[in-house]
Coordinates of C-alpha atoms and ligand atoms in Angstrom, one line a residue:
X884 CA 7.4 -30.9 -16.1
X885 CA 4.5 -28.7 -15.4
X886 CA 1.2 -30.5 -13.6
X887 CA 0.7 -32.9 -10.9
X888 CA 2.3 -36.3 -10.9
X889 CA 0.3 -39.3 -10.5
X890 CA 0.6 -40.4 -7.1
X891 CA -0.7 -36.9 -5.9
X892 CA -3.0 -38.0 -2.9
X893 CA -3.1 -35.8 0.0
X894 CA -2.2 -37.4 3.2
X895 CA -5.4 -38.2 5.6
X896 CA -3.4 -37.9 8.4
X897 CA -1.8 -34.4 7.6
X898 CA -5.6 -33.2 6.7
X899 CA -6.9 -34.8 10.0
X900 CA -4.2 -32.8 12.0
X901 CA -4.4 -29.6 10.3
X902 CA -8.4 -29.9 11.1
X903 CA -7.6 -30.1 14.7
X904 CA -4.7 -27.9 15.1
X905 CA -6.0 -25.0 12.5
X906 CA -8.0 -22.9 15.5
X907 CA -5.0 -23.0 17.9
X908 CA -2.6 -22.3 14.8
X909 CA -4.6 -19.1 13.9
X910 CA -5.0 -18.1 17.4
X911 CA -1.2 -18.2 18.0
X912 CA -0.8 -16.3 14.6
X913 CA -3.2 -13.5 16.1
X914 CA -1.0 -12.8 18.8
X915 CA 2.0 -12.3 16.7
X916 CA 0.1 -10.0 14.2
X917 CA -0.6 -7.8 17.4
X918 CA 3.0 -7.0 17.8
X919 CA 3.2 -3.8 15.2
X920 CA 7.0 -4.7 14.1
X921 CA 7.0 -2.0 11.6
X922 CA 10.9 -1.6 10.7
X923 CA 10.7 1.7 8.9
X924 CA 9.4 3.4 12.4
X925 CA 12.6 4.0 14.7
X926 CA 10.0 4.3 17.9
X927 CA 9.0 0.7 17.1
X928 CA 12.5 -1.0 17.5
X929 CA 11.1 -2.5 20.9
X930 CA 8.4 -4.1 19.1
X931 CA 10.6 -5.6 16.5
X932 CA 12.7 -7.1 19.4
X933 CA 9.3 -8.1 21.1
X934 CA 8.4 -9.7 17.5
X935 CA 11.7 -11.7 17.4
X936 CA 11.4 -12.9 20.6
X937 CA 7.9 -14.1 20.4
X938 CA 8.8 -15.9 17.2
X939 CA 11.9 -17.7 19.0
X940 CA 9.3 -19.0 21.8
X941 CA 7.1 -20.3 19.2
X942 CA 9.6 -22.1 17.5
X943 CA 11.0 -23.8 20.7
X944 CA 7.6 -24.8 21.3
X945 CA 7.0 -26.2 18.0
X946 CA 10.3 -28.2 18.8
X947 CA 13.1 -26.5 17.3
X948 CA 16.1 -27.5 19.5
X949 CA 18.0 -24.3 18.4
X950 CA 15.9 -20.8 18.1
X951 CA 17.8 -17.7 18.7
X952 CA 17.9 -14.1 18.1
X953 CA 20.7 -13.0 16.0
X954 CA 20.9 -9.2 16.5
X955 CA 22.3 -6.6 13.6
X956 CA 23.0 -3.2 13.5
X957 CA 19.6 -2.5 12.9
X958 CA 16.5 -4.9 13.8
X959 CA 17.1 -8.7 15.0
X960 CA 16.7 -11.7 12.8
X961 CA 15.4 -15.1 13.9
X962 CA 17.3 -18.2 13.2
X963 CA 16.2 -21.7 14.3
X964 CA 17.6 -25.2 13.0
X965 CA 16.2 -28.7 13.6
X966 CA 18.4 -31.5 12.7
X967 CA 16.9 -34.4 10.9
X968 CA 19.4 -37.2 12.5
X969 CA 19.3 -39.0 9.2
X970 CA 22.8 -39.2 7.8
X971 CA 23.1 -37.5 4.7
X972 CA 19.9 -35.8 4.6
X973 CA 19.3 -32.6 2.6
X974 CA 19.9 -29.4 4.5
X975 CA 16.8 -26.7 3.7
X976 CA 17.1 -23.0 4.8
X977 CA 13.6 -21.2 4.8
X978 CA 13.6 -17.4 4.5
X979 CA 11.2 -15.1 5.6
X980 CA 10.6 -11.7 7.4
X981 CA 9.1 -10.8 10.6
X982 CA 8.8 -7.2 10.5
X983 CA 5.9 -5.0 8.5
X984 CA 5.3 -2.4 6.3
X985 CA 3.7 0.7 8.4
X986 CA 0.1 0.7 8.8
X987 CA -2.6 3.2 10.7
X988 CA -6.2 3.0 10.7
X989 CA -6.1 6.4 9.1
X990 CA -4.9 5.5 5.9
X991 CA -8.1 3.6 5.0
X992 CA -8.3 0.5 7.0
X993 CA -11.9 -0.8 7.9
X994 CA -10.5 -2.2 11.3
X995 CA -7.2 -1.6 13.3
X996 CA -4.3 -3.3 11.3
X997 CA -2.8 -4.5 14.6
X998 CA -5.8 -5.8 16.0
X999 CA -6.2 -9.1 13.4
X1000 CA -9.9 -9.6 12.5
X1001 CA -11.1 -13.1 10.9
X1002 CA -14.3 -12.4 8.6
X1003 CA -15.7 -14.1 5.5
X1004 CA -13.0 -16.8 5.5
X1005 CA -10.0 -14.1 5.7
X1006 CA -7.7 -13.1 8.2
X1007 CA -7.3 -9.1 8.0
X1008 CA -4.1 -7.7 9.6
X1009 CA -0.9 -5.9 8.6
X1010 CA 1.3 -8.9 7.9
X1011 CA -1.2 -11.6 7.8
X1012 CA 0.2 -12.4 4.3
X1013 CA 3.4 -10.4 4.3
X1014 CA 5.1 -12.2 6.0
X1015 CA 4.0 -13.2 9.4
X1016 CA 1.2 -15.4 7.8
X1017 CA 3.8 -17.0 5.6
X1018 CA 6.4 -17.8 7.6
X1019 CA 4.2 -19.1 10.5
X1020 CA 2.7 -21.9 8.3
X1021 CA 5.9 -23.7 8.7
X1022 CA 5.5 -24.1 12.4
X1023 CA 2.2 -26.0 11.9
X1024 CA 3.3 -27.8 8.6
X1025 CA 6.2 -29.2 10.4
X1026 CA 4.3 -30.6 13.4
X1027 CA 2.2 -32.0 10.8
X1028 CA 4.8 -33.8 9.2
X1029 CA 6.4 -35.2 12.1
X1030 CA 2.6 -36.7 13.2
X1031 CA 1.8 -38.1 9.9
X1032 CA 5.2 -39.9 9.6
X1033 CA 5.6 -40.6 13.1
X1034 CA 9.1 -39.0 13.4
X1035 CA 10.6 -37.1 16.1
X1036 CA 12.8 -35.1 13.9
X1037 CA 12.2 -33.8 10.2
X1038 CA 12.9 -35.9 7.3
X1039 CA 15.3 -33.3 6.4
X1040 CA 17.8 -30.7 8.1
X1041 CA 15.5 -27.6 8.5
X1042 CA 16.8 -24.4 9.1
X1043 CA 15.2 -21.1 9.4
X1044 CA 16.4 -17.5 9.0
X1045 CA 13.5 -14.9 9.5
X1046 CA 14.8 -11.5 9.2
X1047 CA 13.5 -8.2 10.4
X1048 CA 14.4 -5.5 8.1
X1049 CA 13.0 -6.8 4.8
X1050 CA 10.5 -4.2 4.3
X1051 CA 13.3 -1.5 5.0
X1052 CA 15.2 -2.7 2.1
X1053 CA 17.5 -5.3 3.9
X1054 CA 20.3 -3.1 4.6
X1055 CA 22.4 -5.6 7.0
X1056 CA 21.2 -8.6 5.4
X1057 CA 24.0 -9.4 2.7
X1058 CA 26.4 -8.6 6.0
X1059 CA 24.5 -11.2 8.2
X1060 CA 24.3 -13.8 5.8
X1061 CA 27.9 -13.6 4.6
X1062 CA 28.9 -13.5 8.4
X1063 CA 26.8 -16.6 9.4
X1064 CA 27.4 -18.6 6.4
X1065 CA 28.8 -21.6 8.0
X1066 CA 25.6 -22.2 10.2
X1067 CA 23.4 -21.6 7.2
X1068 CA 25.0 -23.8 4.8
X1069 CA 22.3 -25.7 2.9
X1070 CA 21.2 -27.5 -0.1
X1071 CA 18.4 -25.1 -0.9
X1072 CA 16.7 -22.0 0.3
X1073 CA 12.9 -22.2 0.1
X1074 CA 11.7 -18.6 0.4
X1075 CA 8.1 -17.9 1.8
X1076 CA 7.6 -14.4 0.9
X1077 CA 5.8 -14.4 -2.3
X1078 CA 2.6 -15.3 -3.9
X1079 CA 0.8 -17.7 -6.3
X1080 CA -1.3 -16.7 -9.6
X1081 CA -4.5 -16.8 -8.2
X1082 CA -6.8 -18.7 -5.6
X1083 CA -7.5 -21.4 -8.6
X1084 CA -4.1 -21.6 -10.0
X1085 CA -1.5 -22.6 -7.6
X1086 CA 2.0 -21.7 -9.1
X1087 CA 5.8 -21.8 -8.2
X1088 CA 7.8 -19.0 -8.7
X1089 CA 11.3 -19.9 -10.2
X1090 CA 13.1 -16.4 -10.4
X1091 CA 13.3 -13.0 -9.6
X1092 CA 14.9 -10.0 -11.5
X1093 CA 18.0 -8.2 -10.5
X1094 CA 18.3 -4.2 -10.2
X1095 CA 20.6 -1.6 -10.7
X1096 CA 19.2 1.8 -9.9
X1097 CA 20.6 5.4 -9.7
X1098 CA 20.8 8.8 -10.4
X1099 CA 22.2 10.9 -13.2
X1100 CA 23.1 15.0 -12.6
X1101 CA 23.9 16.7 -15.6
X1102 CA 25.6 20.5 -15.2
X1103 CA 25.8 23.0 -18.1
X1104 CA 26.2 26.6 -17.7
X1105 CA 27.1 27.9 -14.2
X1106 CA 23.5 29.2 -13.9
X1107 CA 20.4 29.3 -16.1
X1108 CA 21.4 31.8 -18.9
X1109 CA 19.5 33.4 -21.9
X1110 CA 18.1 31.2 -24.6
X1111 CA 18.4 34.0 -27.3
X1112 CA 21.9 35.2 -26.6
X1113 CA 23.8 31.9 -25.5
X1114 CA 21.1 29.1 -26.8
X1115 CA 22.1 27.1 -29.8
X1116 CA 25.8 27.9 -29.1
X1117 CA 26.3 26.2 -25.8
X1118 CA 25.4 22.6 -24.5
X1119 CA 22.2 22.1 -22.9
X1120 CA 22.1 19.4 -20.2
X1121 CA 18.2 19.2 -20.3
X1122 CA 18.8 18.4 -24.0
X1123 CA 21.7 16.4 -23.4
X1124 CA 19.5 14.1 -20.7
X1125 CA 16.8 13.8 -23.2
X1126 CA 19.1 12.5 -25.9
X1127 CA 20.6 10.0 -23.6
X1128 CA 17.2 8.6 -22.7
X1129 CA 16.2 8.7 -26.2
X1130 CA 19.3 6.6 -27.3
X1131 CA 18.8 4.1 -24.5
X1132 CA 16.4 2.1 -26.3
X1133 CA 16.9 1.1 -30.1
X1134 CA 14.1 0.6 -32.6
X1135 CA 12.7 -2.6 -31.0
X1136 CA 13.0 -1.2 -27.7
X1137 CA 15.8 -3.2 -26.5
X1138 CA 18.4 -1.6 -24.2
X1139 CA 21.1 0.0 -26.5
X1140 CA 24.0 0.1 -24.1
X1141 CA 26.7 -2.1 -25.9
X1142 CA 27.5 -5.8 -24.2
X1143 CA 24.0 -5.1 -21.8
X1144 CA 22.6 -8.5 -23.3
X1145 CA 25.8 -10.5 -23.1
X1146 CA 25.4 -13.5 -21.1
X1147 CA 21.5 -12.7 -20.7
X1148 CA 19.6 -16.3 -20.4
X1149 CA 17.1 -16.3 -23.3
X1150 CA 13.8 -18.0 -21.9
X1151 CA 13.7 -21.4 -23.6
X1152 CA 11.0 -22.8 -25.7
X1153 CA 9.7 -25.0 -22.5
X1154 CA 9.6 -22.0 -20.3
X1155 CA 7.6 -19.7 -22.8
X1156 CA 5.3 -22.7 -23.4
X1157 CA 4.9 -22.7 -19.9
X1158 CA 4.1 -19.3 -19.3
X1159 CA 1.7 -19.3 -22.1
X1160 CA -0.4 -22.2 -19.8
X1161 CA -1.0 -19.4 -17.4
X1162 CA -4.3 -17.8 -17.6
X1163 CA -3.2 -14.4 -18.5
X1164 CA -5.9 -11.8 -18.8
X1165 CA -4.3 -8.9 -20.6
X1166 CA -6.7 -6.6 -20.1
X1167 CA -7.3 -7.1 -16.4
X1168 CA -3.4 -6.8 -15.9
X1169 CA -3.9 -3.7 -17.8
X1170 CA -6.4 -2.4 -15.4
X1171 CA -4.2 -3.1 -12.7
X1172 CA -1.4 -1.7 -14.3
X1173 CA -3.4 1.6 -14.7
X1174 CA -2.2 1.8 -18.3
X1175 CA -4.1 2.0 -21.5
X1176 CA -1.9 0.2 -23.7
X1177 CA 1.2 -2.5 -23.4
X1178 CA 4.5 -1.8 -24.9
X1179 CA 7.8 -3.3 -24.6
X1180 CA 10.6 -5.2 -26.4
X1181 CA 9.6 -6.8 -29.7
X1182 CA 9.0 -10.3 -29.9
X1183 CA 8.2 -10.9 -26.5
X1184 CA 4.8 -11.3 -24.8
X1185 CA 3.8 -9.3 -22.0
X1186 CA 4.8 -11.8 -19.2
X1187 CA 7.8 -12.6 -20.7
X1188 CA 8.7 -8.7 -20.9
X1189 CA 8.2 -8.4 -17.2
X1190 CA 9.7 -11.6 -16.0
X1191 CA 12.4 -13.0 -18.4
X1192 CA 13.8 -9.8 -20.0
X1193 CA 15.8 -6.8 -18.7
X1194 CA 14.8 -3.5 -19.2
X1195 CA 15.4 0.1 -18.5
X1196 CA 13.1 2.9 -17.1
X1197 CA 13.3 6.4 -16.4
X1198 CA 11.9 7.0 -13.0
X1199 CA 12.0 10.7 -13.1
X1200 CA 13.5 13.3 -15.2
X1201 CA 14.1 16.9 -14.3
X1202 CA 15.7 20.0 -15.2
X1203 CA 15.3 23.8 -15.9
X1204 CA 12.3 25.8 -15.6
X1205 CA 9.1 24.0 -14.4
X1206 CA 6.7 27.1 -13.2
X1207 CA 3.8 28.9 -14.7
X1208 CA 4.1 30.2 -18.0
X1209 CA 7.4 30.5 -20.1
X1210 CA 10.9 31.3 -19.2
X1211 CA 13.3 31.2 -22.0
X1212 CA 16.7 29.9 -20.6
X1213 CA 19.1 27.3 -21.1
X1214 CA 19.1 25.6 -17.7
X1215 CA 22.5 24.9 -15.8
X1216 CA 21.4 21.6 -14.5
X1217 CA 19.4 18.5 -15.4
X1218 CA 18.7 15.3 -13.7
X1219 CA 17.8 11.5 -14.3
X1220 CA 16.7 8.9 -12.0
X1221 CA 16.6 5.5 -13.6
X1222 CA 16.5 2.0 -13.0
X1223 CA 17.4 -1.3 -15.0
X1224 CA 15.7 -4.8 -14.1
X1225 CA 18.1 -7.6 -14.9
X1226 CA 17.9 -11.1 -15.5
X1227 CA 20.1 -14.3 -14.9
X1228 CA 23.3 -14.2 -16.6
X1229 CA 23.5 -10.3 -16.1
X1230 CA 25.9 -9.0 -13.1
X1231 CA 24.8 -5.7 -11.6
X1232 CA 28.5 -4.3 -11.7
X1233 CA 29.3 -5.2 -14.9
X1234 CA 25.9 -3.4 -16.0
X1235 CA 26.9 -0.3 -13.7
X1236 CA 30.3 -0.3 -15.2
X1237 CA 28.7 -0.4 -18.6
X1238 CA 26.3 2.5 -18.4
X1239 CA 29.0 4.4 -16.9
X1240 CA 31.3 4.1 -19.8
X1241 CA 28.2 4.9 -22.2
X1242 CA 27.2 7.8 -20.7
X1243 CA 30.7 9.2 -20.2
X1244 CA 31.3 8.5 -24.1
X1245 CA 28.0 10.3 -25.1
X1246 CA 28.2 13.5 -23.2
X1247 CA 29.5 16.7 -25.2
X1248 CA 32.3 18.8 -23.7
X1249 CA 30.8 21.5 -21.5
X1250 CA 28.6 19.1 -19.8
X1251 CA 29.9 17.6 -16.5
X1252 CA 28.3 14.5 -15.0
X1253 CA 28.0 12.8 -11.8
X1254 CA 26.3 9.2 -11.6
X1255 CA 25.6 7.5 -8.4
X1256 CA 24.3 4.2 -8.3
X1257 CA 22.1 3.2 -5.0
X1258 CA 24.7 0.5 -3.7
X1259 CA 25.9 -2.2 -5.6
X1260 CA 22.6 -3.4 -7.0
X1261 CA 20.7 -6.8 -6.5
X1262 CA 21.2 -9.9 -8.4
X1263 CA 19.1 -11.8 -10.4
X1264 CA 18.2 -15.3 -9.6
X1265 CA 16.7 -18.4 -11.4
X1266 CA 16.2 -21.8 -10.4
X1267 CA 16.4 -24.3 -13.7
X1268 CA 13.2 -26.0 -14.4
X1269 CA 14.8 -29.4 -14.1
X1270 CA 16.2 -28.7 -10.6
X1271 CA 15.2 -31.7 -8.4
X1272 CA 14.1 -29.1 -5.2
X1273 CA 11.7 -27.8 -7.6
X1274 CA 10.2 -31.3 -8.5
X1275 CA 9.5 -31.9 -4.7
X1276 CA 8.0 -29.0 -4.3
X1277 CA 5.8 -29.0 -7.4
X1278 CA 4.6 -32.3 -5.9
X1279 CA 4.1 -31.1 -2.4
X1280 CA 2.0 -28.1 -3.9
X1281 CA 0.2 -30.3 -6.2
X1282 CA -0.8 -32.6 -3.3
X1283 CA -2.0 -29.9 -1.2
X1284 CA -4.0 -28.3 -3.7
X1285 CA -5.2 -31.1 -5.9
X1286 CA -4.5 -28.8 -8.8
X1287 CA -1.9 -28.7 -11.8
X1288 CA 0.9 -26.4 -10.4
X1289 CA 2.2 -24.0 -13.3
X1290 CA 5.3 -21.9 -13.1
X1291 CA 5.6 -18.0 -12.7
X1292 CA 8.7 -15.5 -12.3
X1293 CA 8.8 -12.3 -10.3
X1294 CA 9.5 -9.0 -12.2
X1295 CA 10.8 -7.3 -9.0
X1296 CA 13.9 -8.0 -6.9
X1297 CA 14.7 -9.1 -3.5
X1298 CA 17.1 -10.5 -0.8
X1299 CA 16.6 -14.2 -2.2
X1300 CA 19.4 -13.6 -4.7
X1301 CA 21.8 -12.9 -2.0
X1302 CA 21.0 -15.9 -0.4
X1303 CA 21.8 -17.7 -3.5
X1304 CA 25.1 -16.0 -4.1
X1305 CA 26.6 -16.2 -0.6
X1306 CA 25.4 -19.8 -0.1
X1307 CA 25.9 -20.7 -3.5
X1308 CA 22.6 -22.9 -3.8
X1309 CA 19.4 -22.6 -5.7
X1310 CA 16.4 -20.7 -4.5
X1311 CA 12.8 -22.1 -4.5
X1312 CA 9.7 -20.0 -3.7
X1313 CA 6.8 -21.3 -1.8
X1314 CA 4.1 -18.7 -1.4
X1315 CA 0.2 -18.8 -1.2
X1316 CA -0.7 -15.3 -1.3
X1317 CA -2.6 -14.1 -4.0
X1318 CA -2.4 -10.6 -5.8
X1319 CA -5.7 -9.2 -3.8
X1320 CA -4.0 -9.7 -0.4
X1321 CA -3.0 -5.9 -0.5
X1322 CA 0.5 -6.1 0.5
X1323 CA 1.9 -3.1 1.6
X1324 CA -1.6 -1.5 1.2
X1325 CA -4.7 -0.9 3.3
X1326 CA -7.0 -3.8 4.7
X1327 CA -4.1 -6.5 4.0
X1328 CA -5.4 -10.0 4.4
X1329 CA -4.7 -13.7 3.9
X1330 CA -6.9 -16.3 2.8
X1331 CA -7.4 -18.7 5.3
X1332 CA -8.0 -21.8 3.1
X1333 CA -4.8 -21.5 1.0
X1334 CA -3.2 -20.3 4.2
X1335 CA -3.9 -24.0 5.1
X1336 CA -3.0 -25.3 1.8
X1337 CA 0.5 -23.6 2.3
X1338 CA 0.7 -25.3 5.5
X1339 CA -0.2 -28.7 4.0
X1340 CA 2.5 -28.2 1.2
X1341 CA 5.1 -27.5 3.9
X1342 CA 4.0 -30.6 5.5
X1343 CA 4.4 -33.0 2.6
X1344 CA 7.8 -30.8 1.3
X1345 CA 10.2 -32.3 3.9
X1346 CA 9.1 -35.8 3.1
X1347 CA 9.2 -35.3 -0.7
X1348 CA 12.7 -33.7 -0.3
X1349 CA 14.0 -36.5 1.5
X1350 CA 12.3 -39.1 -0.8
X1351 CA 14.0 -37.4 -3.8
X1352 CA 17.4 -37.8 -1.9
X1353 CA 16.9 -41.2 -1.3
X1354 CA 15.9 -42.1 -4.6
X1355 CA 18.9 -40.4 -5.8
X1356 CA 17.8 -37.5 -8.0
X1357 CA 19.7 -35.3 -5.7
Ligands
ZN1101 ZN1 7.4 -9.5 2.4

């Protein structure tokens, strides 16, 4: 189901509307971007509230009959809804965030990160792409949808949930959506906090990996001891840490923890073929990775490895003497920091249990261990390629971009999976950011043409979804 359908023509009424309202839209976005809503900085709590209130006002002006601030123990989220009024209409929840990463001119920005500058077809500011620009595109998209269709309310029930702590790990998000699950009830979630392959290759992401990470501390002798007097006759925690790490992958570089792959959804032939359609430049990718060769699970391409396969990585390994010269000891302690990326079919709690059992079984007497996981882990999410919502999104994007739409996945992990699990619906990703946009880095920007293509995609999406519902596709 790759590529664009036949009747993929753009709507001239939408295009005209976007042309005449583009300047005002960018002006409004610029105002929002000036609010330094940095969730990591406790001194910015007031700015987070200001940002949330600003968005509520903007959504009311857009026409949302309901737009409100939802407070959390941390930074506030924003919720809005606009019922369609049609019986039996689909309900779609848009997810994004209004907080941003820290940014300081002194980090190397060419201009003030909180004083947006439009230059060479780009808008430079912290949050331009991640994520205020991609949230705000829905306001103009919705207006264009209404004007072009002559409607007074959207063709589907639209809900928006814009959180304020995404850049700080969404510590209260799962709790928030569980507590508000009834109001958030929907048929699908549209996440607008991702990107696409490149300016010339529009793509739709179909899944994200999950995450289990933690730390393992190993304790041997009560203190560092003489390696001549005692070494070779007592267990060495640094050696045991290395043995564990070495045993974690088999000869094919698959994770060797028994049961780890149980239930893993293997990429289908169709998915592998679709991934192979992407214009992937491995040498360029390696440069971005600052690495000198690819290496991973045997039998899979690089894109399959980072998107469709679970992995284990050592994030840090420490133990014993690290100062200048030598020191002949058996160290008292060693430490591993590690992460597993998970794919659909894997459950973080089960992986934690399997890893815990595996570690406990392999350590010899005389090594005490403490294994800590950072929270409950993040679940993977994956939307099947034949899901009707995906079809609607691909059609909308194809009409806006006038190019075939391809499919990607995301190797990282995020709160989208919470939405999938708590609300029990599939997650679709509408993102127009490109890899050069500088997320979390200096000189973050958004490409204005792509931002407007995102607006146009959003303008078509509601009608496409309603048509698929009407035609009985879901
Ligand atoms: Zn983001």
